[in-house]
């Protein structure tokens, strides 16, 4: 008997057609908000009971914020919606012919289905990396990394073995996108300002930060100018950046890079890429490189009444032959566009999706960030202020904004981090969620 | 090979005698602070890297506060102390003849030893209760309870089985001391103000809160007047209080009480008592009813240069034939007294310990508390204000006070709780720490 045997997704039908949303990420919450007053019964399913503001997850991992700053209860977000149902359930399959989805707690029928379940860490099929590195996609993973990191320093003061000290204090970050760059910057801050106060018996010159990326430059999605600035900022933090380089091998104790370098390290942060969270049940012809093929109205190709938005959706076009970038603004805009289309009775009134790239940005420690606006690229302190403002305003929930802002002010003024607690002690196996399977 | 084989407690000797403190609780941090300028090298050992403000742990369990509000990094508390060493290590034994302690990461010698490692949950030898109930002594336990509770409600909306709904929504709190009473009050608040907004599909009349205590009144350590008021306040929250009653049996699905009542419940919170955290190595003659026997100078009876303070110390006297109450003020006062004595060269100048009971208090939900001052007992809104002020001022760390205050203001104004996140999903086994062994 499964522990879920007594649970069922019995949701009463109302007089409105039922629209089921898989996933409470940026796309999922936006589509539910857009359709609040539309003629739908809305059912949202997520395996977590909260929305995660992923752009700041690295700050949870590096002891800058607690999870409550960047995660918001999904029930709370929608507590004023009528004919809205949230269920904490993992969707395991879908049947477009029967118009049902399958979860660990039973089946549910839909009239319209919006797949918005995002992406998962991509290990490119490498089991070794899957088992031994720290991903950065979910709150429990960020908390695991935080506890692991702090435990490493607690162990460092208790060993005289210099090679062990090396392994404990070195950090290898794989992936030079925004997550990798921002984690590297945050670790650089910790090394410079925070950890030396906590561990006066450690000589922090032994702590080395490495950032490894397979491509020729950091922040490949941003301008050349921003890539160069990011590299310059990271160099100031003594982060050793290896470009055109990939991880060949990692045994949990040392990383071997493709250029032959061997780095002793017990901590490898895997931010090298993501891939769509594909659910069983769609025909092979509806898939494209780990994403679900959709037309310009977000309709899944080859099936009826099913839509996909955000990271999971591959809306192929001349401009984006493999689909749009897997970032929050795309998910939000696709959700808004789909929301507007779905309220029209006739598809003749539907408008095709056009992505408006409002810019992108990344921060690298205190006072430093890079910002690309469509026609203007800049870095430095002003960019950092812009980064903070935009992120703060994007966090869901007024309370979360307040908490995050107060934490940032505190951290900035005191050169401190408030949350250096090892709550998950001596983890040997990370909290891999099933979605992070190979 | 143990994972700790490469770790050692090698701490360099200075020209000062070494005083080792076991435990970073109220007693441990106070004695270290009191001796800051004294002629000692101080080594503090704790299996956590943080101090826990236990009086507010129940607010972490009931989604009112995040751990960072009530826990403070021990390294941070002492980052300005000279010749001070913190080591995150579990002490497993002591050898008063060799003057050493044993930990999972090796031995350490001492000149003076202060045992301040507090108490653990007392299951009175009942394995069933140990395995199936939720204790409330440590941060991970409080987080487990929070996730468990929220998961129960997520499951409640997915079952039609009325008996299962009962089991999921009933809570049995065992123990009518401050922890039990305060948890009951906080759950009453959640039931009345918070959960109905989150779960509109649950009829909260089915949620029953039970408080069970073996004695004839609640808050046995407080005045009769306060006991009565606490009972009255709990009744207003529909908490069913059973006095003179103990738990006979709990199979994880239903609780059987000594009066024959059977309560279906998947959640039993065990706040029925604590017992000293005895470490191996002291002669049997130094122990008394689960505590370490000390004289009026906190010296452990029968061994030299070893002291014990706080919950673990049984300072027997006519007034306290089984030792003082196991509360924070006793630990703090004993630490202060011992600190003053230890700076004197000659024990002729030592003063014997005298407990000054400044009063005690407990809160029962919004706007209500009971306060016993030595000559004056009162309840209601003013008591609640006093309770908040005293607790806020007692929390270690300015940042923690700020965070706690802002959370309280937010929770009070909005009838909301900010931290309803299920971070530890579908726990079947609780995070029992070794200290909570039977």
mmCIF file with all atom_site columns, C-alpha atoms in Angstrom, chain A residues 63-64 66 68 146 399 403 406-407 410-411 414 416-421 423, chain B residues 24 26 29 33 49-56 59-60 64-78 139 388-409 411:
data_model
loop_
_atom_site.group_PDB
_atom_site.id
_atom_site.type_symbol
_atom_site.label_atom_id
_atom_site.label_alt_id
_atom_site.label_comp_id
_atom_site.label_asym_id
_atom_site.label_entity_id
_atom_site.label_seq_id
_atom_site.pdbx_PDB_ins_code
_atom_site.Cartn_x
_atom_site.Cartn_y
_atom_site.Cartn_z
_atom_site.occupancy
_atom_site.B_iso_or_equiv
_atom_site.pdbx_formal_charge
_atom_site.auth_seq_id
_atom_site.auth_comp_id
_atom_site.auth_asym_id
_atom_site.auth_atom_id
_atom_site.pdbx_PDB_model_num
ATOM 1  C CA . UNK A 1 63  ? 23.611 32.465 3.860  1.00 0.00 ? 63  UNK A CA 1
ATOM 2  C CA . UNK A 1 64  ? 22.362 35.886 2.753  1.00 0.00 ? 64  UNK A CA 1
ATOM 3  C CA . UNK A 1 66  ? 16.303 32.678 4.563  1.00 0.00 ? 66  UNK A CA 1
ATOM 4  C CA . UNK A 1 68  ? 10.916 32.730 3.537  1.00 0.00 ? 68  UNK A CA 1
ATOM 5  C CA . UNK A 1 146 ? 24.661 26.227 2.770  1.00 0.00 ? 146 UNK A CA 1
ATOM 6  C CA . UNK A 1 399 ? 6.235  40.777 3.110  1.00 0.00 ? 399 UNK A CA 1
ATOM 7  C CA . UNK A 1 403 ? 12.235 40.871 4.515  1.00 0.00 ? 403 UNK A CA 1
ATOM 8  C CA . UNK A 1 406 ? 15.906 44.499 5.389  1.00 0.00 ? 406 UNK A CA 1
ATOM 9  C CA . UNK A 1 407 ? 18.295 41.588 5.027  1.00 0.00 ? 407 UNK A CA 1
ATOM 10 C CA . UNK A 1 410 ? 21.677 44.619 7.202  1.00 0.00 ? 410 UNK A CA 1
ATOM 11 C CA . UNK A 1 411 ? 24.177 42.575 5.198  1.00 0.00 ? 411 UNK A CA 1
ATOM 12 C CA . UNK A 1 414 ? 27.405 45.133 8.738  1.00 0.00 ? 414 UNK A CA 1
ATOM 13 C CA . UNK A 1 416 ? 27.595 40.198 7.899  1.00 0.00 ? 416 UNK A CA 1
ATOM 14 C CA . UNK A 1 417 ? 25.265 37.360 6.936  1.00 0.00 ? 417 UNK A CA 1
ATOM 15 C CA . UNK A 1 418 ? 22.511 36.630 9.380  1.00 0.00 ? 418 UNK A CA 1
ATOM 16 C CA . UNK A 1 419 ? 21.823 33.032 8.656  1.00 0.00 ? 419 UNK A CA 1
ATOM 17 C CA . UNK A 1 420 ? 24.941 30.992 9.214  1.00 0.00 ? 420 UNK A CA 1
ATOM 18 C CA . UNK A 1 421 ? 23.130 28.083 10.817 1.00 0.00 ? 421 UNK A CA 1
ATOM 19 C CA . UNK A 1 423 ? 20.421 23.082 10.182 1.00 0.00 ? 423 UNK A CA 1
ATOM 20 C CA . UNK B 2 24  ? 26.355 26.751 23.870 1.00 0.00 ? 24  UNK B CA 1
ATOM 21 C CA . UNK B 2 26  ? 21.986 29.873 28.022 1.00 0.00 ? 26  UNK B CA 1
ATOM 22 C CA . UNK B 2 29  ? 27.239 31.444 26.531 1.00 0.00 ? 29  UNK B CA 1
ATOM 23 C CA . UNK B 2 33  ? 30.808 36.045 28.475 1.00 0.00 ? 33  UNK B CA 1
ATOM 24 C CA . UNK B 2 49  ? 27.053 25.802 15.380 1.00 0.00 ? 49  UNK B CA 1
ATOM 25 C CA . UNK B 2 50  ? 24.333 27.971 16.856 1.00 0.00 ? 50  UNK B CA 1
ATOM 26 C CA . UNK B 2 51  ? 22.698 28.950 20.126 1.00 0.00 ? 51  UNK B CA 1
ATOM 27 C CA . UNK B 2 52  ? 18.962 28.237 20.221 1.00 0.00 ? 52  UNK B CA 1
ATOM 28 C CA . UNK B 2 53  ? 16.559 30.541 22.002 1.00 0.00 ? 53  UNK B CA 1
ATOM 29 C CA . UNK B 2 54  ? 14.352 27.665 23.096 1.00 0.00 ? 54  UNK B CA 1
ATOM 30 C CA . UNK B 2 55  ? 11.482 29.691 24.599 1.00 0.00 ? 55  UNK B CA 1
ATOM 31 C CA . UNK B 2 56  ? 10.435 30.702 21.065 1.00 0.00 ? 56  UNK B CA 1
ATOM 32 C CA . UNK B 2 59  ? 6.911  29.768 17.021 1.00 0.00 ? 59  UNK B CA 1
ATOM 33 C CA . UNK B 2 60  ? 9.264  28.179 14.492 1.00 0.00 ? 60  UNK B CA 1
ATOM 34 C CA . UNK B 2 64  ? 5.482  32.248 13.018 1.00 0.00 ? 64  UNK B CA 1
ATOM 35 C CA . UNK B 2 65  ? 9.247  32.648 12.820 1.00 0.00 ? 65  UNK B CA 1
ATOM 36 C CA . UNK B 2 66  ? 12.137 31.356 10.723 1.00 0.00 ? 66  UNK B CA 1
ATOM 37 C CA . UNK B 2 67  ? 15.074 29.686 12.514 1.00 0.00 ? 67  UNK B CA 1
ATOM 38 C CA . UNK B 2 68  ? 17.320 32.686 11.910 1.00 0.00 ? 68  UNK B CA 1
ATOM 39 C CA . UNK B 2 69  ? 15.190 34.747 14.319 1.00 0.00 ? 69  UNK B CA 1
ATOM 40 C CA . UNK B 2 70  ? 15.769 32.528 17.300 1.00 0.00 ? 70  UNK B CA 1
ATOM 41 C CA . UNK B 2 71  ? 19.138 30.934 16.597 1.00 0.00 ? 71  UNK B CA 1
ATOM 42 C CA . UNK B 2 72  ? 22.461 32.728 16.576 1.00 0.00 ? 72  UNK B CA 1
ATOM 43 C CA . UNK B 2 73  ? 25.803 31.551 15.259 1.00 0.00 ? 73  UNK B CA 1
ATOM 44 C CA . UNK B 2 74  ? 28.025 30.739 18.255 1.00 0.00 ? 74  UNK B CA 1
ATOM 45 C CA . UNK B 2 75  ? 31.079 31.932 16.360 1.00 0.00 ? 75  UNK B CA 1
ATOM 46 C CA . UNK B 2 76  ? 29.388 35.273 15.826 1.00 0.00 ? 76  UNK B CA 1
ATOM 47 C CA . UNK B 2 77  ? 28.481 35.681 19.502 1.00 0.00 ? 77  UNK B CA 1
ATOM 48 C CA . UNK B 2 78  ? 32.141 35.340 20.432 1.00 0.00 ? 78  UNK B CA 1
ATOM 49 C CA . UNK B 2 139 ? 15.470 23.721 15.558 1.00 0.00 ? 139 UNK B CA 1
ATOM 50 C CA . UNK B 2 388 ? 6.774  40.009 24.311 1.00 0.00 ? 388 UNK B CA 1
ATOM 51 C CA . UNK B 2 389 ? 9.107  42.624 25.739 1.00 0.00 ? 389 UNK B CA 1
ATOM 52 C CA . UNK B 2 390 ? 10.952 40.215 28.018 1.00 0.00 ? 390 UNK B CA 1
ATOM 53 C CA . UNK B 2 391 ? 11.357 37.589 25.297 1.00 0.00 ? 391 UNK B CA 1
ATOM 54 C CA . UNK B 2 392 ? 12.460 40.110 22.719 1.00 0.00 ? 392 UNK B CA 1
ATOM 55 C CA . UNK B 2 393 ? 15.105 41.534 25.031 1.00 0.00 ? 393 UNK B CA 1
ATOM 56 C CA . UNK B 2 394 ? 16.350 38.058 25.932 1.00 0.00 ? 394 UNK B CA 1
ATOM 57 C CA . UNK B 2 395 ? 17.014 36.958 22.357 1.00 0.00 ? 395 UNK B CA 1
ATOM 58 C CA . UNK B 2 396 ? 20.719 36.938 21.596 1.00 0.00 ? 396 UNK B CA 1
ATOM 59 C CA . UNK B 2 397 ? 21.795 39.339 18.867 1.00 0.00 ? 397 UNK B CA 1
ATOM 60 C CA . UNK B 2 398 ? 20.436 42.687 17.765 1.00 0.00 ? 398 UNK B CA 1
ATOM 61 C CA . UNK B 2 399 ? 19.559 41.439 14.283 1.00 0.00 ? 399 UNK B CA 1
ATOM 62 C CA . UNK B 2 400 ? 17.555 38.545 15.711 1.00 0.00 ? 400 UNK B CA 1
ATOM 63 C CA . UNK B 2 401 ? 15.585 40.930 17.897 1.00 0.00 ? 401 UNK B CA 1
ATOM 64 C CA . UNK B 2 402 ? 14.802 43.104 14.904 1.00 0.00 ? 402 UNK B CA 1
ATOM 65 C CA . UNK B 2 403 ? 13.743 40.158 12.744 1.00 0.00 ? 403 UNK B CA 1
ATOM 66 C CA . UNK B 2 404 ? 11.580 38.702 15.496 1.00 0.00 ? 404 UNK B CA 1
ATOM 67 C CA . UNK B 2 405 ? 9.941  42.045 16.253 1.00 0.00 ? 405 UNK B CA 1
ATOM 68 C CA . UNK B 2 406 ? 9.169  42.700 12.586 1.00 0.00 ? 406 UNK B CA 1
ATOM 69 C CA . UNK B 2 407 ? 7.698  39.224 12.215 1.00 0.00 ? 407 UNK B CA 1
ATOM 70 C CA . UNK B 2 408 ? 5.544  39.705 15.290 1.00 0.00 ? 408 UNK B CA 1
ATOM 71 C CA . UNK B 2 409 ? 4.285  43.070 14.083 1.00 0.00 ? 409 UNK B CA 1
ATOM 72 C CA . UNK B 2 411 ? 1.776  38.541 12.080 1.00 0.00 ? 411 UNK B CA 1
#
